[in-house]
PDB file of C-alpha atoms in Angstrom:
ATOM      1  CA  MET A   8      -2.434 -11.142  21.404  1.00 38.00           C
ATOM      2  CA  SER A   9      -2.197  -7.370  21.791  1.00 42.00           C
ATOM      3  CA  THR A  10      -5.190  -5.344  20.563  1.00 39.00           C
ATOM      4  CA  GLU A  11      -2.817  -3.166  18.546  1.00 42.00           C
ATOM      5  CA  SER A  12      -2.105  -6.173  16.334  1.00 39.00           C
ATOM      6  CA  VAL A  13      -5.634  -6.319  14.935  1.00 39.00           C
ATOM      7  CA  GLU A  14      -6.327  -2.663  14.102  1.00 47.00           C
ATOM      8  CA  SER A  15      -6.082  -2.942  10.310  1.00 49.00           C
ATOM      9  CA  ARG A  16      -6.686  -5.404   7.534  1.00 59.00           C
ATOM     10  CA  GLY A  17      -2.986  -5.734   6.825  1.00 72.00           C
ATOM     11  CA  GLY A  18      -1.538  -5.648   3.321  1.00 91.00           C
ATOM     12  CA  ARG A  19       1.978  -5.222   1.978  1.00 94.00           C
ATOM     13  CA  ILE A  20       4.223  -3.058   4.128  1.00 95.00           C
ATOM     14  CA  ARG A  21       7.520  -1.445   3.125  1.00 95.00           C
ATOM     15  CA  LEU A  22       9.756  -0.929   6.146  1.00 96.00           C
ATOM     16  CA  VAL A  23      13.067   0.953   6.225  1.00 97.00           C
ATOM     17  CA  VAL A  24      15.460  -0.068   9.001  1.00 97.00           C
ATOM     18  CA  SER A  25      18.956   0.881  10.119  1.00 98.00           C
ATOM     19  CA  TYR A  26      21.185  -1.553  11.949  1.00 98.00           C
ATOM     20  CA  ASP A  27      24.571  -1.989  13.524  1.00 98.00           C
ATOM     21  CA  GLY A  28      25.748  -5.204  11.890  1.00 97.00           C
ATOM     22  CA  ALA A  29      28.571  -5.944  14.324  1.00 96.00           C
ATOM     23  CA  ASP A  30      26.628  -8.532  16.303  1.00 97.00           C
ATOM     24  CA  PHE A  31      24.709 -10.052  13.385  1.00 97.00           C
ATOM     25  CA  HIS A  32      25.749 -12.896  11.092  1.00 97.00           C
ATOM     26  CA  GLY A  33      24.542 -10.867   8.127  1.00 96.00           C
ATOM     27  CA  PHE A  34      21.034 -10.064   6.934  1.00 97.00           C
ATOM     28  CA  ALA A  35      19.767 -13.427   5.673  1.00 95.00           C
ATOM     29  CA  ARG A  36      18.219 -15.879   8.111  1.00 95.00           C
ATOM     30  CA  GLN A  37      20.573 -18.736   9.099  1.00 95.00           C
ATOM     31  CA  LYS A  38      19.616 -21.554  11.393  1.00 93.00           C
ATOM     32  CA  GLY A  39      21.011 -21.096  14.875  1.00 95.00           C
ATOM     33  CA  LEU A  40      22.595 -17.710  14.123  1.00 97.00           C
ATOM     34  CA  ARG A  41      21.477 -14.170  14.920  1.00 97.00           C
ATOM     35  CA  THR A  42      20.619 -12.374  11.683  1.00 98.00           C
ATOM     36  CA  VAL A  43      18.680  -9.229  10.814  1.00 98.00           C
ATOM     37  CA  GLN A  44      16.051 -11.084   8.796  1.00 98.00           C
ATOM     38  CA  GLY A  45      15.676 -13.643  11.565  1.00 97.00           C
ATOM     39  CA  VAL A  46      15.134 -11.016  14.250  1.00 98.00           C
ATOM     40  CA  LEU A  47      12.630  -9.102  12.115  1.00 98.00           C
ATOM     41  CA  GLU A  48      10.681 -12.252  11.244  1.00 98.00           C
ATOM     42  CA  ASP A  49      10.650 -13.483  14.830  1.00 97.00           C
ATOM     43  CA  THR A  50       9.511 -10.092  16.143  1.00 97.00           C
ATOM     44  CA  LEU A  51       6.715  -9.714  13.581  1.00 95.00           C
ATOM     45  CA  SER A  52       5.615 -13.331  13.944  1.00 96.00           C
ATOM     46  CA  ASN A  53       5.408 -13.036  17.723  1.00 95.00           C
ATOM     47  CA  LEU A  54       3.435  -9.813  17.376  1.00 92.00           C
ATOM     48  CA  LEU A  55       0.897 -11.259  14.915  1.00 91.00           C
ATOM     49  CA  GLY A  56       0.748 -14.825  16.196  1.00 93.00           C
ATOM     50  CA  THR A  57       1.525 -16.219  12.723  1.00 93.00           C
ATOM     51  CA  PHE A  58       4.699 -16.542  10.665  1.00 96.00           C
ATOM     52  CA  ILE A  59       5.568 -13.370   8.737  1.00 96.00           C
ATOM     53  CA  GLU A  60       8.160 -13.703   5.976  1.00 97.00           C
ATOM     54  CA  VAL A  61      10.431 -10.694   5.442  1.00 98.00           C
ATOM     55  CA  HIS A  62      12.040  -9.885   2.079  1.00 97.00           C
ATOM     56  CA  GLY A  63      15.059  -7.561   1.982  1.00 97.00           C
ATOM     57  CA  SER A  64      16.430  -5.272  -0.723  1.00 96.00           C
ATOM     58  CA  GLY A  65      19.604  -7.350  -0.576  1.00 93.00           C
ATOM     59  CA  ARG A  66      21.869  -9.294   1.712  1.00 91.00           C
ATOM     60  CA  THR A  67      24.542  -7.690   3.819  1.00 95.00           C
ATOM     61  CA  ASP A  68      27.388  -9.873   5.050  1.00 94.00           C
ATOM     62  CA  LYS A  69      28.367 -10.574   8.632  1.00 96.00           C
ATOM     63  CA  GLY A  70      29.501  -7.364  10.295  1.00 97.00           C
ATOM     64  CA  VAL A  71      28.180  -5.023   7.580  1.00 98.00           C
ATOM     65  CA  HIS A  72      25.878  -2.199   8.664  1.00 98.00           C
ATOM     66  CA  ALA A  73      22.865  -0.506   7.086  1.00 98.00           C
ATOM     67  CA  ARG A  74      21.672   3.077   7.183  1.00 97.00           C
ATOM     68  CA  ALA A  75      18.727   2.285   4.915  1.00 96.00           C
ATOM     69  CA  GLN A  76      17.878  -1.369   4.454  1.00 97.00           C
ATOM     70  CA  VAL A  77      14.447  -1.826   2.877  1.00 97.00           C
ATOM     71  CA  VAL A  78      12.263  -4.840   3.575  1.00 97.00           C
ATOM     72  CA  HIS A  79       8.707  -5.756   2.735  1.00 97.00           C
ATOM     73  CA  PHE A  80       6.277  -8.202   4.287  1.00 96.00           C
ATOM     74  CA  ASP A  81       2.615  -9.078   3.960  1.00 95.00           C
ATOM     75  CA  LEU A  82       0.366  -8.741   6.991  1.00 92.00           C
ATOM     76  CA  PRO A  83      -2.937 -10.661   7.192  1.00 89.00           C
ATOM     77  CA  TYR A  84      -3.919  -8.057   9.815  1.00 85.00           C
ATOM     78  CA  GLY A  85      -2.031  -5.817  12.158  1.00 79.00           C
ATOM     79  CA  PRO A  86      -1.237  -2.230  13.100  1.00 82.00           C
ATOM     80  CA  PRO A  87      -1.751   0.404  10.408  1.00 87.00           C
ATOM     81  CA  ALA A  88       1.379   1.432   8.518  1.00 88.00           C
ATOM     82  CA  ASP A  89       1.675   4.771  10.310  1.00 87.00           C
ATOM     83  CA  ARG A  90       1.989   2.950  13.658  1.00 91.00           C
ATOM     84  CA  ILE A  91       4.328   0.126  12.685  1.00 93.00           C
ATOM     85  CA  VAL A  92       7.514   2.084  13.438  1.00 95.00           C
ATOM     86  CA  HIS A  93       6.207   2.886  16.918  1.00 95.00           C
ATOM     87  CA  VAL A  94       5.116  -0.705  17.544  1.00 94.00           C
ATOM     88  CA  LEU A  95       8.371  -2.255  16.324  1.00 96.00           C
ATOM     89  CA  SER A  96      10.653   0.256  18.037  1.00 96.00           C
ATOM     90  CA  ARG A  97       9.360  -1.068  21.373  1.00 96.00           C
ATOM     91  CA  ARG A  98      10.064  -4.687  20.432  1.00 97.00           C
ATOM     92  CA  LEU A  99      13.215  -4.738  18.332  1.00 98.00           C
ATOM     93  CA  PRO A 100      16.681  -4.870  19.929  1.00 97.00           C
ATOM     94  CA  ASN A 101      18.707  -1.668  20.178  1.00 97.00           C
ATOM     95  CA  ASP A 102      20.877  -2.542  17.174  1.00 97.00           C
ATOM     96  CA  ILE A 103      17.914  -2.519  14.740  1.00 98.00           C
ATOM     97  CA  ILE A 104      16.072   0.786  14.406  1.00 97.00           C
ATOM     98  CA  PRO A 105      12.884   1.104  12.326  1.00 97.00           C
ATOM     99  CA  ILE A 106      12.955   4.376  10.352  1.00 96.00           C
ATOM    100  CA  SER A 107       9.740   4.482   8.342  1.00 95.00           C
ATOM    101  CA  ALA A 108       6.890   2.270   7.189  1.00 94.00           C
ATOM    102  CA  SER A 109       4.289   2.626   4.484  1.00 93.00           C
ATOM    103  CA  GLN A 110       1.580   0.584   2.825  1.00 92.00           C
ATOM    104  CA  VAL A 111       2.558  -0.320  -0.742  1.00 93.00           C
ATOM    105  CA  ASP A 112       0.997  -1.994  -3.736  1.00 92.00           C
ATOM    106  CA  SER A 113       1.325  -5.771  -3.903  1.00 93.00           C
ATOM    107  CA  THR A 114       3.511  -5.380  -7.011  1.00 95.00           C
ATOM    108  CA  PHE A 115       6.281  -3.782  -4.928  1.00 96.00           C
ATOM    109  CA  HIS A 116       9.203  -6.039  -4.047  1.00 97.00           C
ATOM    110  CA  ALA A 117      11.988  -4.830  -1.760  1.00 97.00           C
ATOM    111  CA  ARG A 118      14.630  -6.578  -3.862  1.00 96.00           C
ATOM    112  CA  PHE A 119      13.324  -6.899  -7.399  1.00 96.00           C
ATOM    113  CA  SER A 120      11.947  -3.342  -7.624  1.00 96.00           C
ATOM    114  CA  VAL A 121      15.332  -1.749  -6.817  1.00 96.00           C
ATOM    115  CA  VAL A 122      16.893   0.445  -9.514  1.00 96.00           C
ATOM    116  CA  ARG A 123      19.936   1.720  -7.612  1.00 96.00           C
ATOM    117  CA  LYS A 124      21.829   0.986  -4.401  1.00 97.00           C
ATOM    118  CA  THR A 125      24.511   3.030  -2.702  1.00 97.00           C
ATOM    119  CA  TYR A 126      27.093   1.653  -0.287  1.00 98.00           C
ATOM    120  CA  ARG A 127      29.440   3.782   1.792  1.00 98.00           C
ATOM    121  CA  TYR A 128      32.796   2.589   3.057  1.00 98.00           C
ATOM    122  CA  HIS A 129      34.389   4.517   5.936  1.00 98.00           C
ATOM    123  CA  ILE A 130      38.173   4.636   6.332  1.00 98.00           C
ATOM    124  CA  PHE A 131      39.623   6.313   9.425  1.00 98.00           C
ATOM    125  CA  ARG A 132      43.124   7.759   8.878  1.00 97.00           C
ATOM    126  CA  GLY A 133      44.049   8.879  12.376  1.00 95.00           C
ATOM    127  CA  ASN A 134      47.434   7.919  13.779  1.00 95.00           C
ATOM    128  CA  LEU A 135      45.758   5.937  16.539  1.00 96.00           C
ATOM    129  CA  PRO A 136      42.504   3.935  16.509  1.00 94.00           C
ATOM    130  CA  ASP A 137      39.392   5.766  17.709  1.00 96.00           C
ATOM    131  CA  VAL A 138      37.310   3.875  20.265  1.00 96.00           C
ATOM    132  CA  PHE A 139      34.157   5.603  18.988  1.00 95.00           C
ATOM    133  CA  LYS A 140      34.766   4.612  15.356  1.00 95.00           C
ATOM    134  CA  TYR A 141      36.341   1.155  15.392  1.00 94.00           C
ATOM    135  CA  ARG A 142      33.021  -0.680  14.945  1.00 95.00           C
ATOM    136  CA  PHE A 143      32.156   1.339  11.853  1.00 97.00           C
ATOM    137  CA  SER A 144      35.427   2.109  10.069  1.00 98.00           C
ATOM    138  CA  TRP A 145      38.674   0.575   8.813  1.00 98.00           C
ATOM    139  CA  HIS A 146      41.702   2.110  10.495  1.00 98.00           C
ATOM    140  CA  VAL A 147      44.372   2.894   7.881  1.00 98.00           C
ATOM    141  CA  PRO A 148      46.946   5.207   9.504  1.00 97.00           C
ATOM    142  CA  GLU A 149      49.384   5.156   6.562  1.00 97.00           C
ATOM    143  CA  ALA A 150      49.314   8.057   4.084  1.00 97.00           C
ATOM    144  CA  LEU A 151      47.028   7.441   1.110  1.00 98.00           C
ATOM    145  CA  ASP A 152      47.362   8.937  -2.372  1.00 98.00           C
ATOM    146  CA  ILE A 153      43.737  10.007  -2.804  1.00 98.00           C
ATOM    147  CA  ALA A 154      44.267  11.301  -6.359  1.00 98.00           C
ATOM    148  CA  ALA A 155      45.560   7.884  -7.440  1.00 98.00           C
ATOM    149  CA  MET A 156      42.615   6.172  -5.739  1.00 98.00           C
ATOM    150  CA  ARG A 157      40.200   8.405  -7.641  1.00 98.00           C
ATOM    151  CA  ARG A 158      41.932   7.670 -10.948  1.00 98.00           C
ATOM    152  CA  ALA A 159      41.712   3.958 -10.235  1.00 98.00           C
ATOM    153  CA  GLY A 160      38.060   4.149  -9.247  1.00 98.00           C
ATOM    154  CA  ALA A 161      37.150   5.959 -12.454  1.00 98.00           C
ATOM    155  CA  HIS A 162      38.059   2.813 -14.428  1.00 98.00           C
ATOM    156  CA  LEU A 163      35.322   0.900 -12.593  1.00 98.00           C
ATOM    157  CA  VAL A 164      32.443   3.231 -13.455  1.00 98.00           C
ATOM    158  CA  GLY A 165      30.132   1.820 -16.118  1.00 97.00           C
ATOM    159  CA  GLU A 166      29.061  -1.695 -17.062  1.00 97.00           C
ATOM    160  CA  HIS A 167      31.730  -4.337 -16.517  1.00 97.00           C
ATOM    161  CA  ASP A 168      32.214  -7.975 -15.658  1.00 97.00           C
ATOM    162  CA  PHE A 169      33.234  -7.753 -11.994  1.00 97.00           C
ATOM    163  CA  THR A 170      34.447 -11.341 -11.587  1.00 96.00           C
ATOM    164  CA  SER A 171      37.781  -9.990 -10.319  1.00 97.00           C
ATOM    165  CA  PHE A 172      35.972  -7.984  -7.661  1.00 97.00           C
ATOM    166  CA  CYS A 173      33.764 -10.589  -6.022  1.00 95.00           C
ATOM    167  CA  ALA A 174      34.193 -13.660  -3.866  1.00 90.00           C
ATOM    168  CA  ALA A 175      35.581 -16.587  -5.838  1.00 82.00           C
ATOM    169  CA  ALA A 176      32.670 -18.675  -4.578  1.00 77.00           C
ATOM    170  CA  ALA A 177      29.988 -16.086  -5.427  1.00 74.00           C
ATOM    171  CA  PRO A 178      26.938 -18.049  -6.628  1.00 74.00           C
ATOM    172  CA  GLN A 179      25.839 -15.703  -9.432  1.00 78.00           C
ATOM    173  CA  GLU A 180      26.787 -16.907 -12.916  1.00 81.00           C
ATOM    174  CA  ASP A 181      26.349 -13.458 -14.444  1.00 90.00           C
ATOM    175  CA  LYS A 182      28.992 -11.172 -12.954  1.00 92.00           C
ATOM    176  CA  VAL A 183      28.140  -8.143 -15.103  1.00 96.00           C
ATOM    177  CA  ARG A 184      27.085  -5.138 -13.052  1.00 96.00           C
ATOM    178  CA  THR A 185      26.875  -1.382 -13.615  1.00 97.00           C
ATOM    179  CA  ILE A 186      28.490   1.166 -11.321  1.00 98.00           C
ATOM    180  CA  TYR A 187      26.835   4.547 -11.795  1.00 98.00           C
ATOM    181  CA  GLU A 188      29.076   6.499  -9.455  1.00 97.00           C
ATOM    182  CA  LEU A 189      32.205   5.917  -7.414  1.00 98.00           C
ATOM    183  CA  ARG A 190      33.377   8.916  -5.441  1.00 97.00           C
ATOM    184  CA  ILE A 191      35.764   9.512  -2.564  1.00 98.00           C
ATOM    185  CA  GLU A 192      35.159  12.286  -0.042  1.00 98.00           C
ATOM    186  CA  GLU A 193      37.551  13.547   2.632  1.00 97.00           C
ATOM    187  CA  SER A 194      36.525  15.007   5.984  1.00 97.00           C
ATOM    188  CA  GLY A 195      39.462  15.535   8.302  1.00 96.00           C
ATOM    189  CA  GLU A 196      40.854  12.123   9.226  1.00 97.00           C
ATOM    190  CA  ASP A 197      37.825  10.370   7.728  1.00 98.00           C
ATOM    191  CA  LEU A 198      37.661   9.094   4.183  1.00 98.00           C
ATOM    192  CA  TYR A 199      34.362   7.988   2.651  1.00 98.00           C
ATOM    193  CA  LEU A 200      34.009   5.908  -0.498  1.00 98.00           C
ATOM    194  CA  TYR A 201      30.520   5.965  -2.027  1.00 98.00           C
ATOM    195  CA  CYS A 202      29.695   3.297  -4.593  1.00 98.00           C
ATOM    196  CA  ALA A 203      26.321   3.417  -6.372  1.00 97.00           C
ATOM    197  CA  GLY A 204      25.244   0.733  -8.799  1.00 97.00           C
ATOM    198  CA  SER A 205      22.518  -1.434 -10.238  1.00 92.00           C
ATOM    199  CA  GLY A 206      23.424  -4.274  -7.909  1.00 92.00           C
ATOM    200  CA  PHE A 207      26.436  -5.816  -6.224  1.00 95.00           C
ATOM    201  CA  LEU A 208      28.130  -9.194  -5.980  1.00 94.00           C
ATOM    202  CA  GLN A 209      29.353 -10.805  -2.769  1.00 93.00           C
ATOM    203  CA  TYR A 210      32.225  -8.772  -1.250  1.00 96.00           C
ATOM    204  CA  MET A 211      32.251  -6.531  -4.347  1.00 97.00           C
ATOM    205  CA  VAL A 212      32.409  -3.154  -2.594  1.00 98.00           C
ATOM    206  CA  ARG A 213      34.862  -4.471  -0.015  1.00 98.00           C
ATOM    207  CA  ILE A 214      37.214  -5.789  -2.715  1.00 98.00           C
ATOM    208  CA  ILE A 215      36.924  -2.544  -4.676  1.00 98.00           C
ATOM    209  CA  THR A 216      37.757  -0.623  -1.507  1.00 98.00           C
ATOM    210  CA  GLY A 217      40.679  -2.895  -0.628  1.00 98.00           C
ATOM    211  CA  THR A 218      42.068  -2.573  -4.147  1.00 98.00           C
ATOM    212  CA  LEU A 219      41.788   1.229  -4.096  1.00 98.00           C
ATOM    213  CA  VAL A 220      43.552   1.305  -0.723  1.00 98.00           C
ATOM    214  CA  ASP A 221      46.350  -0.815  -2.213  1.00 98.00           C
ATOM    215  CA  VAL A 222      46.598   1.808  -4.965  1.00 98.00           C
ATOM    216  CA  GLY A 223      46.593   4.596  -2.395  1.00 98.00           C
ATOM    217  CA  LEU A 224      49.416   2.939  -0.459  1.00 98.00           C
ATOM    218  CA  GLY A 225      51.513   2.669  -3.615  1.00 96.00           C
ATOM    219  CA  GLY A 226      51.357  -1.105  -3.897  1.00 95.00           C
ATOM    220  CA  MET A 227      49.423  -1.037  -7.161  1.00 96.00           C
ATOM    221  CA  SER A 228      49.186   1.357 -10.095  1.00 96.00           C
ATOM    222  CA  ALA A 229      45.870   3.061 -10.818  1.00 97.00           C
ATOM    223  CA  GLU A 230      46.373   2.207 -14.478  1.00 96.00           C
ATOM    224  CA  ARG A 231      46.212  -1.521 -13.685  1.00 96.00           C
ATOM    225  CA  LEU A 232      42.477  -1.445 -13.058  1.00 97.00           C
ATOM    226  CA  PRO A 233      41.414  -2.131 -16.686  1.00 97.00           C
ATOM    227  CA  ASP A 234      43.720  -5.162 -16.759  1.00 97.00           C
ATOM    228  CA  ILE A 235      42.299  -6.383 -13.435  1.00 98.00           C
ATOM    229  CA  LEU A 236      38.779  -6.187 -14.837  1.00 97.00           C
ATOM    230  CA  ALA A 237      39.831  -8.001 -18.004  1.00 97.00           C
ATOM    231  CA  ALA A 238      41.517 -10.795 -16.028  1.00 97.00           C
ATOM    232  CA  LYS A 239      38.168 -11.963 -14.561  1.00 95.00           C
ATOM    233  CA  SER A 240      40.045 -13.519 -11.678  1.00 96.00           C
ATOM    234  CA  ARG A 241      39.752 -12.724  -7.970  1.00 95.00           C
ATOM    235  CA  GLU A 242      43.519 -13.177  -7.646  1.00 96.00           C
ATOM    236  CA  ALA A 243      44.115 -10.193  -9.936  1.00 97.00           C
ATOM    237  CA  ALA A 244      42.519  -7.635  -7.600  1.00 97.00           C
ATOM    238  CA  GLY A 245      43.674  -6.366  -4.218  1.00 96.00           C
ATOM    239  CA  ARG A 246      42.725  -7.203  -0.664  1.00 97.00           C
ATOM    240  CA  THR A 247      39.216  -7.467   0.770  1.00 97.00           C
ATOM    241  CA  ALA A 248      38.498  -4.551   3.105  1.00 98.00           C
ATOM    242  CA  PRO A 249      37.081  -5.470   6.542  1.00 98.00           C
ATOM    243  CA  ALA A 250      33.316  -5.815   6.800  1.00 97.00           C
ATOM    244  CA  HIS A 251      32.846  -3.343   9.652  1.00 97.00           C
ATOM    245  CA  GLY A 252      33.686  -0.294   7.509  1.00 98.00           C
ATOM    246  CA  LEU A 253      30.871  -0.994   5.051  1.00 98.00           C
ATOM    247  CA  CYS A 254      27.329   0.345   5.252  1.00 98.00           C
ATOM    248  CA  LEU A 255      24.325  -0.027   2.958  1.00 98.00           C
ATOM    249  CA  TRP A 256      23.746   3.704   2.613  1.00 97.00           C
ATOM    250  CA  ASN A 257      20.678   4.058   0.416  1.00 96.00           C
ATOM    251  CA  VAL A 258      18.254   2.231  -1.854  1.00 97.00           C
ATOM    252  CA  GLU A 259      16.334   3.756  -4.751  1.00 96.00           C
ATOM    253  CA  TYR A 260      13.140   2.601  -6.461  1.00 96.00           C
ATOM    254  CA  PRO A 261      11.116   3.884  -9.423  1.00 94.00           C
ATOM    255  CA  ILE A 262       9.151   7.041  -8.602  1.00 92.00           C
ATOM    256  CA  VAL A 263       5.931   5.028  -8.545  1.00 90.00           C
ATOM    257  CA  TYR A 264       7.402   3.188  -5.526  1.00 89.00           C
ATOM    258  CA  GLY A 265       8.704   6.275  -3.783  1.00 84.00           C
ATOM    259  CA  GLY A 266      12.091   6.879  -5.413  1.00 87.00           C
ATOM    260  CA  ARG A 267      15.090   7.299  -3.119  1.00 87.00           C
ATOM    261  CA  VAL A 268      14.487   5.949   0.385  1.00 87.00           C
ATOM    262  CA  LEU A 269      16.575   8.532   2.284  1.00 83.00           C
ATOM    263  CA  ASP A 270      18.376  11.739   1.332  1.00 77.00           C
ATOM    264  CA  LEU A 271      22.044  11.110   0.566  1.00 62.00           C
TER     265      LEU A 271
END
């Protein structure tokens, strides 16, 4: 075992990582499949010589990326927090990048302490696909009515039952969630949809994005959104946007736990 693995008494560590989700089968460990949690746990366990369980702020689906995924784990011993990024950056694969690490109180939980999450969906509107963007954006070359998309999105802000905007097989019984902000920004041929909320259901942001794109293409009226919410049926909403355009953009905790993880 490396001497760097026994330089501190351990404790609870909060780690922020970014990853390219294209070659992962999502965040959560799955037997026989490459996942972010699995790679993190295997790397830490090999480093320490004992199994280290990693807890994430939430699950991302297969192909979804993260700018700021937060995880925590308990170390019986190991490198001090200010060296963990350096240690892990030498051991993790190139598609997982450790950003920061800190020692936290044992009451902190990467998932249950969250007060706000922000996802960003990237739509590329160029006439032709871009080889440097195809892994991280949805190519929609048709003209989009951005004003109509914004009107539609405004109906989703607030507390609602989002049954119509999640996978039909989503395991959660309670489908009520709160969206604090839904904004659309334009930058040349790029369109960015930011969705911040208390928590999200399976495929929720992707279905919201797909539905807003349907509105933007003229296939659905912006004024239908309240009726879609009221229907509480996945069939009432629009398409599911591809996974590769979605990124977990930021996570926010109470100030006592550090507040917002990264600047927006």
